[in-house]
Amino acid sequence: MTAATIVALVLLLGVAAYSCGGGTDYGAGMWDLAAGGVERGDRPRRLIDYAMAPVWEVNNVWLVFVLVITWTGFPQVFAAVFSAAWIPLTLAILGLILRGVGFAFRKPTRHPRSRLRFTALFGVSSILTPFFFAAALGAIASGRVPLGSRDATIVSSWLNPTSVAFGLVSLAATAFIAAVFLTGDAGRFGAPDLVTYFRRRSVVAAGAFMVVGAAALAVVRFDTPRLFAGLWSGGALLFTLGIPVLTVLTAVLVGRGIPRIPRVTAVGAVGATVFAWGVAQHPYILPTSLTIEQGAAPSSSLNWLVLVVVVAAILVIPPLVLLYRLDAMGALEADHDEDLKPRGST
């Protein structure tokens, strides 16, 4: 395995990590938006606030990681993607900022109407950000990102059937994984009514993920036949088949009230979605104009980058694992001014 292949694999792992970690946060924002009015949505929103607060900013580390690896390891790819797909990427980053504003300001805001506005800002931005990030990936996957800057591709590169399909799959995946995680969080916070609330939504979201995924495959079949063929051959086939298996397994486990394991299977389903795309377009990093080897930085830069990644993994991954572990155990719970028990309970 060459240094370029190793860096490409690390890049794909980073995208998968962000899809799962950041996707859980985005999906929580979607469920927050769908929770209803001030009174009706109060308890689900409080759970979302409590569940996201300890670690939600940490998930954006993966986004920075992906950007750094791309511009260092594959500078031609970075330039081409940001030239052809700068519109969806700009909208995604804008949504990332606005959802942070909405999340940060809604809790201290006491006026119900103003608080609802910040809630809407948080929720809508949580939809726009993953959609446009995925649309940019769809531009890459469909081979619509050329080398160099061409004005004719600025819109068509990302506003096409494959990019839209990628965006909708992203929304379904984030809603699915977030509902699964929130089901576990409701149990951790001792809110059985919210366990039932999000358990039902986990099952529905799993079904939606399956339906949207099947529809996306049909779109890709006609719009990007090369990618479709790749999904059903070689190593990508394992991931393609693993997506529905893990999704159904997650729905069954959640429906039966089995704790912890559904989180693992949900992460597996979303991660498999990313890897199915990445492996399907191998050996290209920009189909069909640039292979991984052709787009890689000089070997001296790649060797140093691999060394840096190894050192970073040793220094960063253990603290991240500990952080997620402490959060799952409830050891990072903040001092809340109210709990999640139903009113009138003891």
mmCIF file of C-alpha atoms in Angstrom:
data_model
loop_
_atom_site.group_PDB
_atom_site.id
_atom_site.type_symbol
_atom_site.label_atom_id
_atom_site.label_comp_id
_atom_site.label_asym_id
_atom_site.label_seq_id
_atom_site.Cartn_x
_atom_site.Cartn_y
_atom_site.Cartn_z
ATOM 1 C CA MET A 1 0.000 0.000 0.000
ATOM 2 C CA THR A 2 1.473 3.324 -1.100
ATOM 3 C CA ALA A 3 1.591 6.469 1.021
ATOM 4 C CA ALA A 4 -1.040 8.041 -1.238
ATOM 5 C CA THR A 5 -3.418 5.133 -0.646
ATOM 6 C CA ILE A 6 -2.843 5.305 3.110
ATOM 7 C CA VAL A 7 -3.627 9.028 3.152
ATOM 8 C CA ALA A 8 -6.730 8.465 1.001
ATOM 9 C CA LEU A 9 -7.916 5.797 3.441
ATOM 10 C CA VAL A 10 -7.312 8.129 6.381
ATOM 11 C CA LEU A 11 -9.279 10.812 4.544
ATOM 12 C CA LEU A 12 -12.188 8.414 4.016
ATOM 13 C CA LEU A 13 -12.079 7.455 7.697
ATOM 14 C CA GLY A 14 -12.259 11.150 8.572
ATOM 15 C CA VAL A 15 -15.315 11.656 6.359
ATOM 16 C CA ALA A 16 -16.970 8.618 7.965
ATOM 17 C CA ALA A 17 -16.167 9.882 11.462
ATOM 18 C CA TYR A 18 -17.651 13.271 10.688
ATOM 19 C CA SER A 19 -20.704 11.694 9.084
ATOM 20 C CA CYS A 20 -21.354 9.740 12.286
ATOM 21 C CA GLY A 21 -20.288 12.276 14.932
ATOM 22 C CA GLY A 22 -21.336 15.484 13.228
ATOM 23 C CA GLY A 23 -24.282 13.686 11.648
ATOM 24 C CA THR A 24 -25.641 12.820 15.073
ATOM 25 C CA ASP A 25 -25.595 16.505 15.982
ATOM 26 C CA TYR A 26 -27.243 17.558 12.724
ATOM 27 C CA GLY A 27 -29.899 14.899 13.118
ATOM 28 C CA ALA A 28 -30.578 16.054 16.666
ATOM 29 C CA GLY A 29 -31.197 19.516 15.248
ATOM 30 C CA MET A 30 -33.678 18.039 12.776
ATOM 31 C CA TRP A 31 -35.588 16.279 15.563
ATOM 32 C CA ASP A 32 -35.433 19.500 17.545
ATOM 33 C CA LEU A 33 -37.145 21.324 14.683
ATOM 34 C CA ALA A 34 -39.777 18.592 14.363
ATOM 35 C CA ALA A 35 -40.563 18.525 18.091
ATOM 36 C CA GLY A 36 -43.403 21.050 17.786
ATOM 37 C CA GLY A 37 -44.307 24.240 19.590
ATOM 38 C CA VAL A 38 -42.898 25.655 22.799
ATOM 39 C CA GLU A 39 -44.908 23.488 25.191
ATOM 40 C CA ARG A 40 -45.109 20.329 23.116
ATOM 41 C CA GLY A 41 -41.443 20.347 22.173
ATOM 42 C CA ASP A 42 -40.065 21.400 25.547
ATOM 43 C CA ARG A 43 -39.010 17.989 26.877
ATOM 44 C CA PRO A 44 -37.481 16.603 23.643
ATOM 45 C CA ARG A 45 -35.565 19.854 23.219
ATOM 46 C CA ARG A 46 -34.256 19.758 26.766
ATOM 47 C CA LEU A 47 -32.986 16.238 26.146
ATOM 48 C CA ILE A 48 -31.301 17.385 22.939
ATOM 49 C CA ASP A 49 -29.683 20.308 24.775
ATOM 50 C CA TYR A 50 -28.355 18.053 27.534
ATOM 51 C CA ALA A 51 -27.205 15.302 25.181
ATOM 52 C CA MET A 52 -25.369 17.604 22.758
ATOM 53 C CA ALA A 53 -23.774 20.059 25.162
ATOM 54 C CA PRO A 54 -20.770 18.027 26.411
ATOM 55 C CA VAL A 55 -19.289 16.946 23.074
ATOM 56 C CA TRP A 56 -21.031 18.578 20.129
ATOM 57 C CA GLU A 57 -18.181 20.977 19.292
ATOM 58 C CA VAL A 58 -15.673 18.117 19.404
ATOM 59 C CA ASN A 59 -17.365 16.492 16.424
ATOM 60 C CA ASN A 60 -16.308 19.417 14.236
ATOM 61 C CA VAL A 61 -12.694 18.362 14.810
ATOM 62 C CA TRP A 62 -13.310 15.735 12.137
ATOM 63 C CA LEU A 63 -14.316 18.412 9.631
ATOM 64 C CA VAL A 64 -11.082 20.327 10.238
ATOM 65 C CA PHE A 65 -9.174 17.050 9.998
ATOM 66 C CA VAL A 66 -10.712 16.250 6.601
ATOM 67 C CA LEU A 67 -9.923 19.710 5.250
ATOM 68 C CA VAL A 68 -6.305 19.600 6.432
ATOM 69 C CA ILE A 69 -5.710 16.111 5.020
ATOM 70 C CA THR A 70 -7.246 17.109 1.683
ATOM 71 C CA TRP A 71 -5.284 20.303 1.086
ATOM 72 C CA THR A 72 -2.042 18.730 2.333
ATOM 73 C CA GLY A 73 -2.288 15.285 0.791
ATOM 74 C CA PHE A 74 -4.281 16.100 -2.342
ATOM 75 C CA PRO A 75 -3.858 19.801 -3.144
ATOM 76 C CA GLN A 76 -5.169 19.466 -6.713
ATOM 77 C CA VAL A 77 -8.353 17.898 -5.377
ATOM 78 C CA PHE A 78 -8.793 20.624 -2.773
ATOM 79 C CA ALA A 79 -8.421 23.333 -5.410
ATOM 80 C CA ALA A 80 -10.750 21.610 -7.864
ATOM 81 C CA VAL A 81 -13.510 20.912 -5.328
ATOM 82 C CA PHE A 82 -13.498 24.410 -3.867
ATOM 83 C CA SER A 83 -13.495 25.890 -7.372
ATOM 84 C CA ALA A 84 -16.381 23.812 -8.716
ATOM 85 C CA ALA A 85 -18.455 23.340 -5.553
ATOM 86 C CA TRP A 86 -17.783 26.513 -3.594
ATOM 87 C CA ILE A 87 -21.486 27.407 -3.487
ATOM 88 C CA PRO A 88 -22.706 24.325 -1.541
ATOM 89 C CA LEU A 89 -19.600 24.364 0.648
ATOM 90 C CA THR A 90 -20.145 28.037 1.495
ATOM 91 C CA LEU A 91 -23.809 27.376 2.289
ATOM 92 C CA ALA A 92 -22.832 24.400 4.459
ATOM 93 C CA ILE A 93 -20.315 26.442 6.437
ATOM 94 C CA LEU A 94 -22.819 29.286 6.789
ATOM 95 C CA GLY A 95 -25.338 26.776 8.126
ATOM 96 C CA LEU A 96 -22.712 25.460 10.525
ATOM 97 C CA ILE A 97 -22.235 28.944 11.954
ATOM 98 C CA LEU A 98 -25.946 29.761 12.145
ATOM 99 C CA ARG A 99 -26.861 26.513 13.893
ATOM 100 C CA GLY A 100 -24.245 27.293 16.510
ATOM 101 C CA VAL A 101 -25.805 30.713 17.001
ATOM 102 C CA GLY A 102 -29.271 29.229 17.343
ATOM 103 C CA PHE A 103 -28.144 26.558 19.789
ATOM 104 C CA ALA A 104 -26.137 28.964 21.932
ATOM 105 C CA PHE A 105 -28.714 31.738 22.217
ATOM 106 C CA ARG A 106 -31.978 29.883 22.575
ATOM 107 C CA LYS A 107 -31.392 28.519 26.083
ATOM 108 C CA PRO A 108 -30.673 31.857 27.831
ATOM 109 C CA THR A 109 -33.494 33.518 25.871
ATOM 110 C CA ARG A 110 -36.580 33.669 28.086
ATOM 111 C CA HIS A 111 -39.129 35.209 25.718
ATOM 112 C CA PRO A 112 -41.023 32.254 24.127
ATOM 113 C CA ARG A 113 -41.327 33.811 20.681
ATOM 114 C CA SER A 114 -37.658 34.785 20.479
ATOM 115 C CA ARG A 115 -36.641 31.380 21.766
ATOM 116 C CA LEU A 116 -38.734 29.731 19.065
ATOM 117 C CA ARG A 117 -36.951 31.808 16.412
ATOM 118 C CA PHE A 118 -33.556 30.611 17.620
ATOM 119 C CA THR A 119 -34.928 27.063 17.686
ATOM 120 C CA ALA A 120 -36.034 27.409 14.070
ATOM 121 C CA LEU A 121 -32.619 28.807 13.110
ATOM 122 C CA PHE A 122 -30.912 25.870 14.792
ATOM 123 C CA GLY A 123 -33.210 23.319 13.159
ATOM 124 C CA VAL A 124 -33.236 24.686 9.613
ATOM 125 C CA SER A 125 -29.447 25.107 9.643
ATOM 126 C CA SER A 126 -29.144 21.504 10.826
ATOM 127 C CA ILE A 127 -30.899 20.473 7.623
ATOM 128 C CA LEU A 128 -29.052 22.738 5.213
ATOM 129 C CA THR A 129 -25.522 21.947 6.446
ATOM 130 C CA PRO A 130 -25.448 18.154 5.948
ATOM 131 C CA PHE A 131 -27.411 18.450 2.713
ATOM 132 C CA PHE A 132 -24.931 20.827 1.100
ATOM 133 C CA PHE A 133 -21.872 18.980 2.403
ATOM 134 C CA ALA A 134 -23.259 15.789 0.876
ATOM 135 C CA ALA A 135 -24.159 17.608 -2.342
ATOM 136 C CA ALA A 136 -20.482 18.554 -2.690
ATOM 137 C CA LEU A 137 -19.547 14.894 -2.247
ATOM 138 C CA GLY A 138 -22.135 14.024 -4.886
ATOM 139 C CA ALA A 139 -20.400 16.419 -7.252
ATOM 140 C CA ILE A 140 -17.179 14.470 -6.743
ATOM 141 C CA ALA A 141 -18.822 11.050 -7.009
ATOM 142 C CA SER A 142 -20.637 11.907 -10.234
ATOM 143 C CA GLY A 143 -17.421 13.052 -11.931
ATOM 144 C CA ARG A 144 -18.602 16.653 -12.265
ATOM 145 C CA VAL A 145 -15.571 18.211 -10.559
ATOM 146 C CA PRO A 146 -12.989 18.874 -13.273
ATOM 147 C CA LEU A 147 -9.383 19.841 -12.790
ATOM 148 C CA GLY A 148 -9.088 23.611 -12.797
ATOM 149 C CA SER A 149 -11.838 26.210 -12.539
ATOM 150 C CA ARG A 150 -14.592 26.271 -15.159
ATOM 151 C CA ASP A 151 -17.461 28.682 -14.673
ATOM 152 C CA ALA A 152 -19.888 26.356 -16.463
ATOM 153 C CA THR A 153 -19.550 23.779 -13.676
ATOM 154 C CA ILE A 154 -20.224 26.093 -10.716
ATOM 155 C CA VAL A 155 -23.938 25.215 -10.639
ATOM 156 C CA SER A 156 -24.189 21.990 -12.607
ATOM 157 C CA SER A 157 -21.388 20.359 -10.610
ATOM 158 C CA TRP A 158 -23.541 20.139 -7.485
ATOM 159 C CA LEU A 159 -27.085 20.844 -8.682
ATOM 160 C CA ASN A 160 -27.630 17.494 -10.372
ATOM 161 C CA PRO A 161 -29.524 14.259 -9.620
ATOM 162 C CA THR A 162 -26.612 12.478 -7.921
ATOM 163 C CA SER A 163 -25.773 15.424 -5.673
ATOM 164 C CA VAL A 164 -29.418 15.828 -4.649
ATOM 165 C CA ALA A 165 -29.605 12.089 -3.961
ATOM 166 C CA PHE A 166 -26.466 12.306 -1.812
ATOM 167 C CA GLY A 167 -27.991 15.228 0.083
ATOM 168 C CA LEU A 168 -31.245 13.406 0.801
ATOM 169 C CA VAL A 169 -29.403 10.261 1.897
ATOM 170 C CA SER A 170 -27.355 12.436 4.235
ATOM 171 C CA LEU A 171 -30.508 13.887 5.810
ATOM 172 C CA ALA A 172 -32.061 10.442 6.244
ATOM 173 C CA ALA A 173 -28.847 9.043 7.719
ATOM 174 C CA THR A 174 -28.417 11.893 10.194
ATOM 175 C CA ALA A 175 -32.046 11.669 11.344
ATOM 176 C CA PHE A 176 -31.628 7.918 11.808
ATOM 177 C CA ILE A 177 -28.387 7.934 13.793
ATOM 178 C CA ALA A 178 -29.502 10.899 15.924
ATOM 179 C CA ALA A 179 -32.776 9.217 16.899
ATOM 180 C CA VAL A 180 -30.888 6.089 17.946
ATOM 181 C CA PHE A 181 -28.424 8.064 20.058
ATOM 182 C CA LEU A 182 -31.189 10.165 21.623
ATOM 183 C CA THR A 183 -33.045 6.997 22.593
ATOM 184 C CA GLY A 184 -29.995 5.923 24.575
ATOM 185 C CA ASP A 185 -29.554 9.406 26.024
ATOM 186 C CA ALA A 186 -33.170 9.440 27.215
ATOM 187 C CA GLY A 187 -32.527 6.227 29.116
ATOM 188 C CA ARG A 188 -29.308 7.624 30.542
ATOM 189 C CA PHE A 189 -31.104 10.717 31.797
ATOM 190 C CA GLY A 190 -33.907 8.643 33.340
ATOM 191 C CA ALA A 191 -36.725 9.831 31.046
ATOM 192 C CA PRO A 192 -38.730 6.724 30.051
ATOM 193 C CA ASP A 193 -41.346 8.748 28.165
ATOM 194 C CA LEU A 194 -38.611 10.180 25.948
ATOM 195 C CA VAL A 195 -37.162 6.705 25.456
ATOM 196 C CA THR A 196 -40.499 5.702 23.919
ATOM 197 C CA TYR A 197 -40.669 8.988 22.004
ATOM 198 C CA PHE A 198 -37.307 8.550 20.299
ATOM 199 C CA ARG A 199 -37.562 4.776 19.990
ATOM 200 C CA ARG A 200 -40.528 5.203 17.683
ATOM 201 C CA ARG A 201 -38.706 7.825 15.693
ATOM 202 C CA SER A 202 -35.651 5.588 15.412
ATOM 203 C CA VAL A 203 -37.709 2.855 13.775
ATOM 204 C CA VAL A 204 -39.429 5.318 11.427
ATOM 205 C CA ALA A 205 -36.097 6.946 10.558
ATOM 206 C CA ALA A 206 -34.557 3.544 9.845
ATOM 207 C CA GLY A 207 -37.350 2.861 7.360
ATOM 208 C CA ALA A 208 -36.896 6.288 5.780
ATOM 209 C CA PHE A 209 -33.149 5.704 5.481
ATOM 210 C CA MET A 210 -33.815 2.447 3.640
ATOM 211 C CA VAL A 211 -36.377 4.002 1.279
ATOM 212 C CA VAL A 212 -34.285 7.091 0.510
ATOM 213 C CA GLY A 213 -31.204 4.911 0.012
ATOM 214 C CA ALA A 214 -33.037 2.694 -2.466
ATOM 215 C CA ALA A 215 -34.330 5.746 -4.348
ATOM 216 C CA ALA A 216 -30.813 7.202 -4.413
ATOM 217 C CA LEU A 217 -29.474 3.986 -5.931
ATOM 218 C CA ALA A 218 -32.078 4.258 -8.688
ATOM 219 C CA VAL A 219 -31.013 7.843 -9.381
ATOM 220 C CA VAL A 220 -27.328 6.923 -9.430
ATOM 221 C CA ARG A 221 -28.092 4.006 -11.736
ATOM 222 C CA PHE A 222 -29.220 6.396 -14.481
ATOM 223 C CA ASP A 223 -27.194 9.514 -13.689
ATOM 224 C CA THR A 224 -23.830 7.982 -12.740
ATOM 225 C CA PRO A 225 -23.733 4.393 -14.024
ATOM 226 C CA ARG A 226 -20.008 4.081 -13.331
ATOM 227 C CA LEU A 227 -20.587 4.702 -9.614
ATOM 228 C CA PHE A 228 -23.562 2.358 -9.561
ATOM 229 C CA ALA A 229 -21.482 -0.440 -11.083
ATOM 230 C CA GLY A 230 -18.759 0.199 -8.510
ATOM 231 C CA LEU A 231 -21.211 -0.102 -5.621
ATOM 232 C CA TRP A 232 -22.119 -3.634 -6.717
ATOM 233 C CA SER A 233 -18.649 -4.992 -7.330
ATOM 234 C CA GLY A 234 -15.410 -5.615 -5.460
ATOM 235 C CA GLY A 235 -14.949 -4.455 -1.911
ATOM 236 C CA ALA A 236 -17.734 -1.862 -2.155
ATOM 237 C CA LEU A 237 -20.315 -4.643 -2.434
ATOM 238 C CA LEU A 238 -19.695 -5.665 1.177
ATOM 239 C CA PHE A 239 -20.447 -2.150 2.397
ATOM 240 C CA THR A 240 -23.427 -1.737 0.064
ATOM 241 C CA LEU A 241 -25.021 -4.910 1.399
ATOM 242 C CA GLY A 242 -24.040 -4.065 4.965
ATOM 243 C CA ILE A 243 -26.058 -0.824 4.991
ATOM 244 C CA PRO A 244 -29.564 -2.402 4.948
ATOM 245 C CA VAL A 245 -28.478 -5.273 7.206
ATOM 246 C CA LEU A 246 -27.128 -2.951 9.890
ATOM 247 C CA THR A 247 -30.057 -0.546 9.525
ATOM 248 C CA VAL A 248 -32.657 -3.269 10.016
ATOM 249 C CA LEU A 249 -30.657 -4.767 12.882
ATOM 250 C CA THR A 250 -30.548 -1.352 14.574
ATOM 251 C CA ALA A 251 -34.310 -0.903 14.230
ATOM 252 C CA VAL A 252 -34.933 -4.363 15.714
ATOM 253 C CA LEU A 253 -32.566 -3.759 18.641
ATOM 254 C CA VAL A 254 -34.030 -0.350 19.390
ATOM 255 C CA GLY A 255 -37.561 -1.691 19.129
ATOM 256 C CA ARG A 256 -36.762 -4.389 21.672
ATOM 257 C CA GLY A 257 -35.230 -1.886 24.069
ATOM 258 C CA ILE A 258 -31.712 -3.322 23.956
ATOM 259 C CA PRO A 259 -29.264 -0.619 25.140
ATOM 260 C CA ARG A 260 -25.869 0.453 23.739
ATOM 261 C CA ILE A 261 -25.596 -2.043 20.868
ATOM 262 C CA PRO A 262 -27.929 -0.028 18.569
ATOM 263 C CA ARG A 263 -25.478 2.857 18.692
ATOM 264 C CA VAL A 264 -22.735 0.611 17.352
ATOM 265 C CA THR A 265 -24.887 -0.798 14.551
ATOM 266 C CA ALA A 266 -26.204 2.677 13.623
ATOM 267 C CA VAL A 267 -22.646 3.990 13.364
ATOM 268 C CA GLY A 268 -21.830 0.927 11.272
ATOM 269 C CA ALA A 269 -24.714 1.638 8.874
ATOM 270 C CA VAL A 270 -23.789 5.290 8.359
ATOM 271 C CA GLY A 271 -20.075 4.497 8.157
ATOM 272 C CA ALA A 272 -20.760 1.762 5.607
ATOM 273 C CA THR A 273 -22.602 4.316 3.470
ATOM 274 C CA VAL A 274 -19.493 6.493 3.305
ATOM 275 C CA PHE A 275 -17.168 3.579 2.636
ATOM 276 C CA ALA A 276 -19.432 2.171 -0.080
ATOM 277 C CA TRP A 277 -19.054 5.445 -1.994
ATOM 278 C CA GLY A 278 -15.307 5.742 -1.356
ATOM 279 C CA VAL A 279 -14.448 2.187 -2.354
ATOM 280 C CA ALA A 280 -16.817 2.267 -5.356
ATOM 281 C CA GLN A 281 -14.919 5.127 -7.016
ATOM 282 C CA HIS A 282 -11.469 3.612 -6.394
ATOM 283 C CA PRO A 283 -8.867 4.156 -7.846
ATOM 284 C CA TYR A 284 -10.168 7.624 -8.668
ATOM 285 C CA ILE A 285 -10.212 10.489 -6.235
ATOM 286 C CA LEU A 286 -11.815 12.715 -8.878
ATOM 287 C CA PRO A 287 -13.707 10.388 -11.196
ATOM 288 C CA THR A 288 -12.717 9.952 -13.916
ATOM 289 C CA SER A 289 -10.032 12.563 -14.405
ATOM 290 C CA LEU A 290 -7.658 11.992 -11.478
ATOM 291 C CA THR A 291 -6.577 8.829 -9.678
ATOM 292 C CA ILE A 292 -5.396 8.738 -6.085
ATOM 293 C CA GLU A 293 -1.789 8.408 -7.166
ATOM 294 C CA GLN A 294 -2.039 11.197 -9.744
ATOM 295 C CA GLY A 295 -3.697 13.631 -7.344
ATOM 296 C CA ALA A 296 -1.403 13.026 -4.393
ATOM 297 C CA ALA A 297 1.192 15.473 -3.154
ATOM 298 C CA PRO A 298 4.907 14.676 -3.638
ATOM 299 C CA SER A 299 6.074 11.545 -1.843
ATOM 300 C CA SER A 300 8.180 13.525 0.628
ATOM 301 C CA SER A 301 5.085 15.481 1.743
ATOM 302 C CA LEU A 302 2.987 12.321 1.942
ATOM 303 C CA ASN A 303 5.564 10.531 4.084
ATOM 304 C CA TRP A 304 5.609 13.417 6.547
ATOM 305 C CA LEU A 305 1.815 13.570 6.482
ATOM 306 C CA VAL A 306 1.559 9.866 7.336
ATOM 307 C CA LEU A 307 3.965 10.410 10.244
ATOM 308 C CA VAL A 308 1.930 13.380 11.483
ATOM 309 C CA VAL A 309 -1.293 11.377 11.244
ATOM 310 C CA VAL A 310 0.236 8.542 13.275
ATOM 311 C CA VAL A 311 1.461 10.931 15.963
ATOM 312 C CA ALA A 312 -1.894 12.751 15.999
ATOM 313 C CA ALA A 313 -3.726 9.458 16.326
ATOM 314 C CA ILE A 314 -1.603 8.513 19.338
ATOM 315 C CA LEU A 315 -2.116 11.880 20.993
ATOM 316 C CA VAL A 316 -5.724 12.679 20.055
ATOM 317 C CA ILE A 317 -7.706 9.456 19.650
ATOM 318 C CA PRO A 318 -7.328 8.197 23.260
ATOM 319 C CA PRO A 319 -8.648 11.483 24.746
ATOM 320 C CA LEU A 320 -11.513 11.467 22.235
ATOM 321 C CA VAL A 321 -12.390 7.885 23.111
ATOM 322 C CA LEU A 322 -12.274 8.778 26.808
ATOM 323 C CA LEU A 323 -14.464 11.832 26.195
ATOM 324 C CA TYR A 324 -17.117 9.834 24.336
ATOM 325 C CA ARG A 325 -16.903 7.103 26.957
ATOM 326 C CA LEU A 326 -17.395 9.533 29.849
ATOM 327 C CA ASP A 327 -20.298 11.117 28.006
ATOM 328 C CA ALA A 328 -21.933 7.721 27.431
ATOM 329 C CA MET A 329 -21.536 6.944 31.135
ATOM 330 C CA GLY A 330 -23.139 10.251 32.107
ATOM 331 C CA ALA A 331 -20.003 11.488 33.825
ATOM 332 C CA LEU A 332 -20.029 14.765 31.874
ATOM 333 C CA GLU A 333 -23.521 15.863 32.819
ATOM 334 C CA ALA A 334 -23.625 19.581 33.468
ATOM 335 C CA ASP A 335 -25.285 21.236 36.433
ATOM 336 C CA HIS A 336 -28.769 21.671 35.035
ATOM 337 C CA ASP A 337 -31.344 24.030 36.425
ATOM 338 C CA GLU A 338 -34.040 21.469 35.678
ATOM 339 C CA ASP A 339 -34.203 17.750 35.061
ATOM 340 C CA LEU A 340 -35.899 15.601 32.475
ATOM 341 C CA LYS A 341 -38.322 13.824 34.757
ATOM 342 C CA PRO A 342 -41.976 14.342 33.862
ATOM 343 C CA ARG A 343 -43.592 17.115 35.828
ATOM 344 C CA GLY A 344 -45.098 15.878 39.059
ATOM 345 C CA SER A 345 -42.784 12.842 39.304
ATOM 346 C CA THR A 346 -40.279 12.284 42.087
#
